[in-house]
């Protein structure tokens, strides 16, 4: 990161007060992105209720949890224990067993060091590598050395290996760090052979990049179809836990929709997207655990405003309007918006009031006396300043250099706003927030960069159609004089390399609470992959996003 990037949460630019007479709005030509209207019937959403919020289910879940704990303690075989831990993770139960899983892995690591002669096949090696790295153990890539050629630059294994092993190696390869060439070769090997394989193996995103909660139903169904009788209690717990957590999410969603209706913002910004439900889905993807209801409320409000403000800059505001609006956010002063059209005034006032309300709620919830609003105001100011830079490029028809675009684009992605809400909403004390901002800003940068790159891959076609001139895809095409498919492939490789840089945070010696913050900020990137994997999930509300909302927030699992 450059020194400029490392000061994202500080005022970097001295903005000048924009003066002048009142603007004649009738002379300004406004754009329209033709976004589709909201597809959800809020009255139906507001009526969501679940029987699984009743106390009797908590008692049943606790009993099942104790039985699964006994199963975890009783398993002696290392591979069987790793497979159980893997199943617990895939079915979104890890938050119930974090302490016990860590203790099991520490014991297994100690036992393995005592018996260094024990050998594992490729499947077991890959599973061991993935699970241990996932929990912060710095397992070296050398565990795969015996599967490489003499030069150590290619995998020498049967391309017709069983699908289970191939997929496990594929998953393990995505926990690589920068310059871990063996794992890079493993990923290339798996991609090549999975694509050409006659086996029915879907080429999809690795688990490490997926949102744990969004994938839960599918994993439960898969587990059920495999009919593992010994893990029946685990399956019962997974189903019941999913329904209980979903019941909590439904209550949270109702609260958000009531607030959204009362806010009355979208009625005054007809050009903008009404995506309250999708925004809530994003917050669930970041932190689905039932104890984080307040955080989901705060984060959802931030996401909603990121979308609306992005539309103000991208579609509606003239350059003069946007300079005034940006200055108002930098100064955090409602008086500065008097010259703006009414819809932009209302947008600022609602942002101002909501941010101050969220800041107060965080202070009360956390018991902090420090001014949370100051931190939030600064990050909103940096976000708007980055959007203003892009608006100037677009309105002048200027295509920036690739590096200039990315230097600004990671800030305009909204990732810094989301990350600060994670830190303020989920830290145990305020000193943890400052420590993280001082020592782990590269994680925030890389997570924000992934938002920008994935967003561009998903939305560049629509943006070009409506006349926008800057995206990472377009800037790279111009820089290297290449076609769109070449540029898109380069951006995809950048995403992979950025994940390698984020992965190093998995192996830092963090406290459990700091490790959670790292996970939640990485979850921001994971949600981004989902939202933009098939285009613009916010702009067009694609089938996958709609189905995920129904699956995650509406449809409970049958317990039998």
Coordinates of C-alpha atoms in Angstrom, one line a residue:
X1 CA 0.0 0.0 0.0
X2 CA 1.1 3.5 -0.7
X3 CA 1.4 6.0 2.1
X4 CA -1.7 7.8 0.7
X5 CA -3.7 4.5 0.9
X6 CA -2.8 4.0 4.5
X7 CA -4.5 7.1 5.7
X8 CA -8.0 6.3 4.4
X9 CA -9.7 7.1 7.7
X10 CA -8.0 10.5 7.9
X11 CA -8.8 13.7 6.0
X12 CA -6.4 13.6 3.2
X13 CA -7.6 16.5 1.0
X14 CA -8.3 20.0 2.0
X15 CA -11.7 20.7 0.4
X16 CA -12.5 24.3 -0.5
X17 CA -15.9 25.7 0.2
X18 CA -18.0 25.8 -3.0
X19 CA -19.7 29.2 -3.3
X20 CA -21.9 30.8 -5.9
X21 CA -25.5 31.6 -6.6
X22 CA -28.3 29.1 -6.6
X23 CA -28.2 26.6 -9.5
X24 CA -31.0 26.6 -12.1
X25 CA -31.8 22.9 -11.9
X26 CA -34.0 23.0 -14.9
X27 CA -31.0 23.6 -17.1
X28 CA -29.2 20.4 -15.9
X29 CA -29.6 17.2 -17.9
X30 CA -30.0 14.2 -15.6
X31 CA -29.1 10.6 -16.5
X32 CA -31.1 7.5 -15.8
X33 CA -29.7 4.1 -15.3
X34 CA -33.1 2.4 -15.8
X35 CA -32.7 0.3 -12.7
X36 CA -35.5 -2.1 -12.1
X37 CA -37.9 -1.4 -9.2
X38 CA -37.8 -3.3 -6.0
X39 CA -39.2 -6.8 -6.5
X40 CA -40.1 -7.6 -2.9
X41 CA -43.5 -7.0 -1.4
X42 CA -42.7 -5.3 1.9
X43 CA -46.1 -6.0 3.5
X44 CA -45.4 -9.7 3.1
X45 CA -41.8 -9.4 4.3
X46 CA -43.1 -7.5 7.4
X47 CA -45.4 -10.3 8.3
X48 CA -42.5 -12.9 8.5
X49 CA -42.8 -15.0 11.6
X50 CA -41.2 -18.2 12.7
X51 CA -42.0 -20.8 15.3
X52 CA -38.3 -21.4 15.8
X53 CA -37.9 -18.4 18.0
X54 CA -39.7 -20.3 20.8
X55 CA -37.7 -21.4 23.8
X56 CA -38.4 -25.1 23.5
X57 CA -36.2 -25.2 20.4
X58 CA -33.3 -23.7 22.3
X59 CA -33.5 -26.5 24.8
X60 CA -33.5 -29.1 22.0
X61 CA -30.6 -27.4 20.2
X62 CA -28.5 -27.4 23.4
X63 CA -29.1 -31.1 23.9
X64 CA -28.0 -31.8 20.3
X65 CA -25.0 -29.6 20.7
X66 CA -23.9 -31.6 23.8
X67 CA -24.3 -34.9 21.8
X68 CA -22.1 -33.5 18.9
X69 CA -19.5 -32.4 21.4
X70 CA -19.4 -35.9 22.7
X71 CA -19.0 -37.2 19.2
X72 CA -16.1 -34.8 18.6
X73 CA -14.4 -35.9 21.8
X74 CA -14.8 -39.6 21.1
X75 CA -13.4 -39.7 17.5
X76 CA -9.7 -40.8 17.7
X77 CA -8.9 -41.2 14.0
X78 CA -7.4 -37.9 12.8
X79 CA -9.0 -38.0 9.3
X80 CA -12.4 -38.8 10.7
X81 CA -12.1 -35.9 13.2
X82 CA -11.0 -33.5 10.4
X83 CA -14.0 -34.6 8.3
X84 CA -16.3 -33.9 11.2
X85 CA -14.8 -30.5 11.8
X86 CA -15.2 -29.8 8.1
X87 CA -18.9 -30.8 8.2
X88 CA -19.4 -28.5 11.2
X89 CA -17.9 -25.6 9.4
X90 CA -19.8 -26.2 6.1
X91 CA -23.2 -26.4 8.0
X92 CA -22.6 -23.0 9.7
X93 CA -22.1 -24.5 13.2
X94 CA -18.5 -23.5 13.9
X95 CA -19.6 -20.6 16.1
X96 CA -21.1 -23.2 18.5
X97 CA -17.9 -25.2 18.7
X98 CA -15.0 -22.8 18.2
X99 CA -13.2 -23.5 21.5
X100 CA -13.6 -27.3 21.2
X101 CA -12.4 -27.3 17.5
X102 CA -9.3 -25.3 18.3
X103 CA -8.5 -27.6 21.2
X104 CA -8.9 -30.6 19.0
X105 CA -6.6 -29.2 16.3
X106 CA -4.0 -28.2 18.9
X107 CA -4.0 -31.8 20.2
X108 CA -3.8 -33.2 16.7
X109 CA -0.9 -31.0 15.9
X110 CA 1.0 -32.0 19.0
X111 CA 0.3 -35.7 18.3
X112 CA 1.5 -35.3 14.7
X113 CA 4.8 -33.8 15.8
X114 CA 5.4 -36.7 18.2
X115 CA 4.7 -39.2 15.4
X116 CA 6.3 -37.5 12.4
X117 CA 6.5 -40.9 10.6
X118 CA 2.8 -41.0 10.0
X119 CA 1.9 -40.7 6.3
X120 CA -1.2 -39.3 4.7
X121 CA -2.6 -39.7 1.1
X122 CA -3.2 -36.7 -1.0
X123 CA -6.9 -36.3 0.1
X124 CA -5.9 -36.4 3.8
X125 CA -3.0 -34.1 3.2
X126 CA -5.1 -31.5 1.4
X127 CA -7.9 -31.7 4.0
X128 CA -5.4 -31.4 6.9
X129 CA -3.7 -28.4 5.2
X130 CA -7.0 -26.6 4.5
X131 CA -8.6 -27.0 7.9
X132 CA -5.4 -26.2 9.9
X133 CA -4.7 -23.1 7.8
X134 CA -8.3 -22.0 8.1
X135 CA -7.9 -22.0 11.9
X136 CA -4.6 -20.1 11.9
X137 CA -2.0 -22.9 11.9
X138 CA 0.8 -22.0 9.5
X139 CA 1.1 -25.4 7.8
X140 CA 3.9 -25.2 5.2
X141 CA 3.2 -25.8 1.5
X142 CA 6.0 -28.4 1.7
X143 CA 3.4 -31.0 2.8
X144 CA 2.7 -31.4 -0.9
X145 CA 6.4 -31.7 -1.9
X146 CA 6.1 -35.5 -2.5
X147 CA 3.5 -34.9 -5.2
X148 CA 5.7 -32.6 -7.2
X149 CA 8.2 -33.4 -9.9
X150 CA 12.0 -33.2 -9.3
X151 CA 12.0 -29.5 -10.3
X152 CA 9.2 -28.8 -7.8
X153 CA 7.3 -26.8 -10.5
X154 CA 4.6 -29.2 -11.5
X155 CA 2.2 -31.7 -9.9
X156 CA 3.0 -35.3 -10.7
X157 CA -0.2 -37.1 -9.9
X158 CA -2.8 -39.0 -11.9
X159 CA -5.1 -36.6 -13.7
X160 CA -7.8 -39.2 -13.4
X161 CA -7.6 -39.2 -9.6
X162 CA -10.9 -39.6 -7.8
X163 CA -13.1 -36.5 -7.8
X164 CA -13.1 -36.3 -4.0
X165 CA -9.3 -35.9 -3.9
X166 CA -9.3 -33.5 -6.8
X167 CA -11.8 -31.2 -5.2
X168 CA -10.0 -31.3 -1.8
X169 CA -6.8 -30.3 -3.5
X170 CA -8.6 -27.5 -5.4
X171 CA -10.0 -26.2 -2.1
X172 CA -6.7 -26.4 -0.3
X173 CA -4.9 -24.5 -3.1
X174 CA -7.0 -21.3 -2.4
X175 CA -5.5 -20.9 1.0
X176 CA -2.1 -20.1 -0.6
X177 CA 0.0 -17.2 0.3
X178 CA 1.9 -14.9 -2.1
X179 CA 4.8 -16.7 -3.8
X180 CA 3.7 -20.2 -2.7
X181 CA 4.4 -21.8 -6.1
X182 CA 3.5 -25.3 -5.2
X183 CA -0.1 -24.3 -4.2
X184 CA -0.3 -22.1 -7.3
X185 CA 0.6 -25.2 -9.4
X186 CA -2.0 -27.2 -7.5
X187 CA -4.6 -24.7 -8.4
X188 CA -3.6 -24.6 -12.1
X189 CA -3.5 -28.4 -12.1
X190 CA -7.0 -28.7 -10.6
X191 CA -8.5 -26.1 -12.8
X192 CA -7.2 -27.7 -15.9
X193 CA -8.2 -31.3 -15.0
X194 CA -11.6 -30.4 -13.5
X195 CA -12.6 -28.5 -16.6
X196 CA -11.5 -31.4 -18.9
X197 CA -12.8 -34.2 -16.6
X198 CA -15.7 -36.4 -17.6
X199 CA -16.6 -36.6 -13.9
X200 CA -19.6 -34.6 -12.8
X201 CA -17.7 -32.0 -10.9
X202 CA -19.0 -28.5 -11.0
X203 CA -16.4 -25.8 -11.5
X204 CA -17.3 -23.2 -9.0
X205 CA -16.0 -20.8 -6.5
X206 CA -13.7 -22.3 -3.7
X207 CA -15.2 -22.7 -0.3
X208 CA -12.7 -20.2 1.1
X209 CA -14.3 -17.5 -1.1
X210 CA -17.9 -18.4 -0.3
X211 CA -20.2 -17.0 2.3
X212 CA -20.7 -19.5 5.0
X213 CA -24.3 -18.8 5.7
X214 CA -25.4 -18.7 2.0
X215 CA -24.0 -22.1 1.4
X216 CA -25.5 -23.8 4.5
X217 CA -28.7 -25.2 3.1
X218 CA -26.9 -26.8 0.2
X219 CA -24.3 -28.4 2.5
X220 CA -27.0 -29.7 4.8
X221 CA -28.8 -31.2 1.8
X222 CA -25.6 -32.7 0.6
X223 CA -24.8 -34.2 4.0
X224 CA -28.3 -35.6 4.3
X225 CA -28.0 -37.3 0.9
X226 CA -24.8 -39.0 1.8
X227 CA -26.7 -40.7 4.7
X228 CA -23.9 -40.6 7.2
X229 CA -25.7 -42.4 10.0
X230 CA -23.0 -41.7 12.6
X231 CA -23.5 -38.0 12.1
X232 CA -27.3 -38.0 12.4
X233 CA -27.2 -35.8 15.5
X234 CA -25.0 -33.3 13.6
X235 CA -27.5 -33.1 10.8
X236 CA -30.4 -32.6 13.2
X237 CA -28.5 -29.8 15.0
X238 CA -27.6 -28.2 11.6
X239 CA -31.3 -28.1 10.5
X240 CA -32.6 -26.8 13.8
X241 CA -29.8 -24.2 14.2
X242 CA -30.5 -23.0 10.6
X243 CA -34.2 -22.5 11.4
X244 CA -33.4 -20.8 14.7
X245 CA -30.9 -18.4 13.3
X246 CA -33.2 -17.7 10.3
X247 CA -35.9 -16.7 12.8
X248 CA -33.5 -14.2 14.3
X249 CA -32.7 -12.8 10.8
X250 CA -36.4 -12.5 10.1
X251 CA -36.9 -10.3 13.1
X252 CA -33.9 -8.2 12.1
X253 CA -35.3 -7.8 8.6
X254 CA -38.7 -6.7 9.8
X255 CA -36.9 -4.0 12.0
X256 CA -34.9 -2.8 8.9
X257 CA -38.0 -2.6 6.6
X258 CA -39.9 -0.6 9.2
X259 CA -37.1 1.8 9.5
X260 CA -36.7 2.0 5.7
X261 CA -40.4 2.8 5.2
X262 CA -40.4 5.4 7.9
X263 CA -37.2 7.0 6.5
X264 CA -39.0 7.9 3.3
X265 CA -35.8 8.3 1.3
X266 CA -36.5 6.3 -1.9
X267 CA -39.8 8.2 -2.5
X268 CA -37.7 11.3 -3.1
X269 CA -34.9 9.6 -5.2
X270 CA -36.8 7.9 -7.9
X271 CA -33.6 7.4 -9.9
X272 CA -32.0 5.3 -7.2
X273 CA -32.2 1.6 -6.3
X274 CA -34.5 0.4 -3.6
X275 CA -32.4 -2.5 -2.3
X276 CA -33.2 -2.8 1.4
X277 CA -33.7 -6.6 1.4
X278 CA -30.5 -7.2 -0.7
X279 CA -28.6 -4.9 1.7
X280 CA -29.8 -6.9 4.6
X281 CA -28.7 -10.1 2.9
X282 CA -25.2 -8.6 2.6
X283 CA -25.1 -7.9 6.3
X284 CA -26.2 -11.4 7.1
X285 CA -23.3 -12.7 4.9
X286 CA -20.8 -10.7 6.9
X287 CA -22.0 -11.8 10.4
X288 CA -24.9 -14.3 10.5
X289 CA -24.5 -15.3 14.1
X290 CA -27.7 -14.6 16.1
X291 CA -26.0 -12.5 18.7
X292 CA -25.1 -9.8 16.1
X293 CA -28.5 -8.4 15.5
X294 CA -27.6 -4.9 16.4
X295 CA -24.5 -5.0 14.1
X296 CA -26.6 -6.3 11.1
X297 CA -29.0 -3.3 11.7
X298 CA -26.1 -0.8 11.6
X299 CA -24.4 -2.4 8.6
X300 CA -27.5 -2.7 6.6
X301 CA -28.2 1.0 7.0
X302 CA -24.7 1.8 5.8
X303 CA -25.0 -0.5 2.7
X304 CA -28.3 1.1 1.8
X305 CA -26.7 4.6 1.9
X306 CA -23.7 3.4 -0.1
X307 CA -26.0 2.3 -2.9
X308 CA -28.1 5.5 -2.8
X309 CA -25.1 7.8 -2.6
X310 CA -23.4 5.9 -5.4
X311 CA -26.5 6.5 -7.6
X312 CA -26.5 10.2 -6.7
X313 CA -22.9 10.5 -8.0
X314 CA -23.2 8.0 -10.8
X315 CA -26.5 9.1 -12.3
X316 CA -28.1 12.2 -10.9
X317 CA -25.8 14.9 -9.7
X318 CA -24.2 17.6 -11.9
X319 CA -20.5 18.2 -11.2
X320 CA -21.4 21.4 -9.3
X321 CA -24.0 19.5 -7.3
X322 CA -21.6 16.8 -6.4
X323 CA -18.9 19.2 -5.3
X324 CA -21.3 20.9 -2.9
X325 CA -22.6 17.5 -1.6
X326 CA -19.1 16.2 -1.0
X327 CA -18.1 19.4 0.8
X328 CA -21.2 19.1 3.0
X329 CA -20.2 15.5 4.0
X330 CA -16.6 16.6 4.6
X331 CA -17.7 19.4 6.8
X332 CA -20.6 17.3 8.2
X333 CA -22.8 20.4 8.0
X334 CA -26.4 20.4 6.8
X335 CA -26.2 24.2 6.1
X336 CA -23.9 23.4 3.1
X337 CA -26.6 21.7 1.0
X338 CA -29.0 24.6 0.7
X339 CA -28.1 25.2 -3.0
X340 CA -28.8 21.6 -3.9
X341 CA -31.9 20.1 -5.5
X342 CA -34.4 18.8 -2.9
X343 CA -33.6 15.1 -3.5
X344 CA -29.9 15.6 -2.8
X345 CA -30.7 17.7 0.3
X346 CA -32.9 15.0 1.6
X347 CA -30.2 12.4 0.9
X348 CA -27.7 14.3 2.9
X349 CA -30.1 15.0 5.8
X350 CA -31.0 11.3 6.0
X351 CA -27.4 10.2 5.9
X352 CA -26.5 12.8 8.6
X353 CA -29.4 11.8 10.9
X354 CA -28.9 8.0 10.4
X355 CA -25.2 8.1 10.9
X356 CA -25.5 10.1 14.1
X357 CA -28.2 7.7 15.3
X358 CA -26.1 4.7 14.5
X359 CA -23.0 6.3 16.2
X360 CA -25.1 6.9 19.4
X361 CA -26.5 3.4 19.3
X362 CA -23.0 1.9 19.0
X363 CA -21.8 4.0 21.9
X364 CA -24.7 3.0 24.1
X365 CA -24.4 -0.7 23.1
X366 CA -20.7 -0.9 23.7
X367 CA -20.6 1.5 26.7
X368 CA -18.1 3.8 25.0
X369 CA -17.8 7.5 25.7
X370 CA -15.6 8.3 22.7
X371 CA -17.2 10.1 19.7
X372 CA -18.0 7.2 17.3
X373 CA -19.7 9.7 15.0
X374 CA -16.4 11.4 14.2
X375 CA -15.0 8.1 12.8
X376 CA -18.1 7.4 10.8
X377 CA -18.2 11.0 9.4
X378 CA -14.6 10.8 8.2
X379 CA -15.1 7.5 6.4
X380 CA -18.2 8.7 4.7
X381 CA -16.3 11.8 3.6
X382 CA -13.5 9.7 2.1
X383 CA -16.1 7.6 0.3
X384 CA -17.8 10.7 -1.2
X385 CA -14.5 12.3 -2.2
X386 CA -13.5 9.1 -4.1
X387 CA -16.9 9.1 -5.9
X388 CA -16.4 12.7 -6.8
X389 CA -13.1 11.9 -8.5
X390 CA -14.9 9.2 -10.6
X391 CA -17.7 11.7 -11.4
X392 CA -15.2 14.2 -12.7
X393 CA -13.6 11.5 -14.9
X394 CA -16.9 10.4 -16.3
X395 CA -18.4 13.9 -16.9
X396 CA -15.2 14.9 -18.7
X397 CA -15.0 11.7 -20.7
X398 CA -11.5 11.0 -19.2
X399 CA -10.2 7.4 -18.9
X400 CA -7.6 7.3 -16.0
X401 CA -4.6 5.1 -16.0
X402 CA -5.1 1.6 -14.6
X403 CA -3.1 2.5 -11.4
X404 CA -4.8 5.8 -10.9
X405 CA -8.2 4.1 -11.2
X406 CA -7.4 1.4 -8.6
X407 CA -5.8 4.0 -6.2
X408 CA -9.2 5.7 -6.1
X409 CA -11.4 2.7 -6.8
X410 CA -10.7 0.8 -3.6
X411 CA -12.0 3.8 -1.7
X412 CA -15.1 4.3 -3.9
X413 CA -16.0 0.6 -3.5
X414 CA -17.5 1.3 -0.1
X415 CA -15.3 -1.3 1.6
X416 CA -13.8 1.2 4.0
X417 CA -17.3 2.2 5.2
X418 CA -18.3 -1.5 5.7
X419 CA -15.0 -2.3 7.4
X420 CA -15.3 0.5 9.9
X421 CA -18.8 -0.6 10.8
X422 CA -17.4 -4.1 11.4
X423 CA -14.7 -2.7 13.7
X424 CA -17.1 -0.4 15.6
X425 CA -19.9 -2.8 15.8
X426 CA -18.1 -6.0 16.7
X427 CA -14.9 -5.0 18.6
X428 CA -14.8 -5.7 22.3
X429 CA -13.3 -2.4 23.2
X430 CA -12.4 0.9 21.5
X431 CA -8.6 0.3 21.7
X432 CA -9.1 -2.7 19.5
X433 CA -10.6 -0.5 16.8
X434 CA -7.6 1.8 16.8
X435 CA -5.1 -1.1 17.0
X436 CA -6.8 -2.7 13.9
X437 CA -6.8 0.6 12.0
X438 CA -3.1 1.1 12.8
X439 CA -1.8 -2.4 12.2
X440 CA -4.2 -4.2 9.8
X441 CA -5.1 -1.5 7.2
X442 CA -3.8 -3.7 4.4
X443 CA -6.5 -6.2 5.1
X444 CA -9.1 -3.4 4.7
X445 CA -7.4 -2.3 1.6
X446 CA -7.4 -5.7 0.0
X447 CA -10.9 -6.5 1.0
X448 CA -12.0 -3.2 -0.5
X449 CA -10.0 -3.9 -3.7
X450 CA -11.8 -7.2 -4.2
X451 CA -15.1 -5.3 -3.9
X452 CA -13.9 -2.9 -6.6
X453 CA -12.6 -5.6 -8.9
X454 CA -15.6 -8.0 -8.6
X455 CA -18.0 -5.0 -9.0
X456 CA -16.3 -4.0 -12.2
X457 CA -16.3 -7.6 -13.5
X458 CA -20.1 -7.7 -12.8
X459 CA -21.1 -4.3 -13.9
X460 CA -18.7 -3.0 -16.5
X461 CA -21.0 -3.9 -19.5
X462 CA -23.9 -2.0 -18.1
X463 CA -21.7 1.0 -17.1
X464 CA -20.2 1.2 -20.6
X465 CA -23.7 1.1 -22.1
X466 CA -24.8 4.1 -20.1
X467 CA -21.7 6.0 -21.0
X468 CA -19.4 5.6 -17.9
X469 CA -15.7 5.7 -18.9
X470 CA -13.9 4.2 -16.0
X471 CA -13.7 0.7 -14.7
X472 CA -10.7 -1.6 -14.1
X473 CA -11.7 -3.6 -17.1
X474 CA -11.8 -0.6 -19.5
X475 CA -8.7 1.0 -18.0
X476 CA -6.7 -2.1 -18.4
X477 CA -7.9 -2.6 -22.0
X478 CA -6.7 0.9 -22.8
X479 CA -3.4 0.6 -20.9
X480 CA -2.4 -2.7 -22.6
X481 CA -4.3 -2.3 -25.8
X482 CA -6.1 -5.6 -25.4
X483 CA -9.6 -7.0 -25.9
X484 CA -12.2 -7.2 -23.1
X485 CA -11.7 -11.0 -22.5
X486 CA -8.0 -10.5 -22.0
X487 CA -8.6 -7.7 -19.5
X488 CA -11.3 -9.6 -17.6
X489 CA -8.9 -12.6 -17.2
X490 CA -6.2 -10.2 -15.9
X491 CA -8.7 -8.8 -13.4
X492 CA -9.7 -12.3 -12.3
X493 CA -6.0 -13.1 -11.7
X494 CA -5.7 -9.9 -9.6
X495 CA -8.6 -11.1 -7.4
X496 CA -6.7 -14.4 -6.8
X497 CA -3.5 -12.6 -6.0
X498 CA -5.3 -10.3 -3.7
X499 CA -6.8 -13.2 -1.8
X500 CA -3.3 -14.6 -1.3
X501 CA -2.3 -11.3 0.4
X502 CA -5.4 -11.4 2.6
X503 CA -4.7 -15.1 3.5
X504 CA -1.6 -14.1 5.5
X505 CA -3.9 -12.6 8.2
X506 CA -5.1 -16.2 8.8
X507 CA -1.7 -17.0 10.4
X508 CA -1.2 -14.0 12.6
X509 CA -1.1 -14.6 16.4
X510 CA -4.4 -12.8 17.1
X511 CA -6.6 -13.0 20.2
X512 CA -9.9 -14.8 19.5
X513 CA -11.7 -11.5 19.3
X514 CA -9.3 -10.0 16.8
X515 CA -9.4 -13.2 14.8
X516 CA -13.2 -12.7 14.5
X517 CA -12.7 -9.2 13.2
X518 CA -10.4 -10.5 10.5
X519 CA -12.9 -13.1 9.5
X520 CA -15.7 -10.6 9.3
X521 CA -13.7 -8.2 7.1
X522 CA -12.8 -11.1 4.9
X523 CA -16.5 -11.9 4.8
X524 CA -17.1 -8.6 3.1
X525 CA -15.0 -9.8 0.2
X526 CA -16.9 -13.1 0.2
X527 CA -20.3 -11.5 -0.1
X528 CA -19.0 -9.4 -3.0
X529 CA -18.1 -12.6 -4.9
X530 CA -21.6 -13.8 -4.5
X531 CA -23.3 -10.5 -5.4
X532 CA -21.4 -10.0 -8.6
X533 CA -20.7 -13.6 -9.7
X534 CA -23.3 -13.5 -12.4
X535 CA -23.5 -9.8 -13.1
X536 CA -24.8 -6.9 -11.0
X537 CA -26.8 -8.6 -8.2
X538 CA -27.8 -5.2 -6.8
X539 CA -28.7 -3.5 -10.1
X540 CA -30.7 -6.2 -11.8
X541 CA -31.5 -8.5 -8.8
X542 CA -30.5 -11.6 -10.6
X543 CA -32.0 -15.0 -10.1
X544 CA -29.2 -16.2 -7.8
X545 CA -29.7 -13.2 -5.5
X546 CA -33.4 -13.6 -5.4
X547 CA -33.1 -17.3 -4.7
X548 CA -30.6 -16.8 -1.9
X549 CA -32.9 -14.3 -0.2
X550 CA -35.7 -16.8 -0.3
X551 CA -33.4 -19.6 0.9
X552 CA -31.6 -17.6 3.6
X553 CA -34.3 -15.4 4.9
X554 CA -37.7 -16.9 4.2
X555 CA -37.8 -20.7 3.7
X556 CA -37.0 -22.8 6.7
X557 CA -35.7 -26.4 6.6
X558 CA -37.9 -29.4 7.3
X559 CA -36.6 -31.1 10.5
X560 CA -37.5 -34.6 9.5

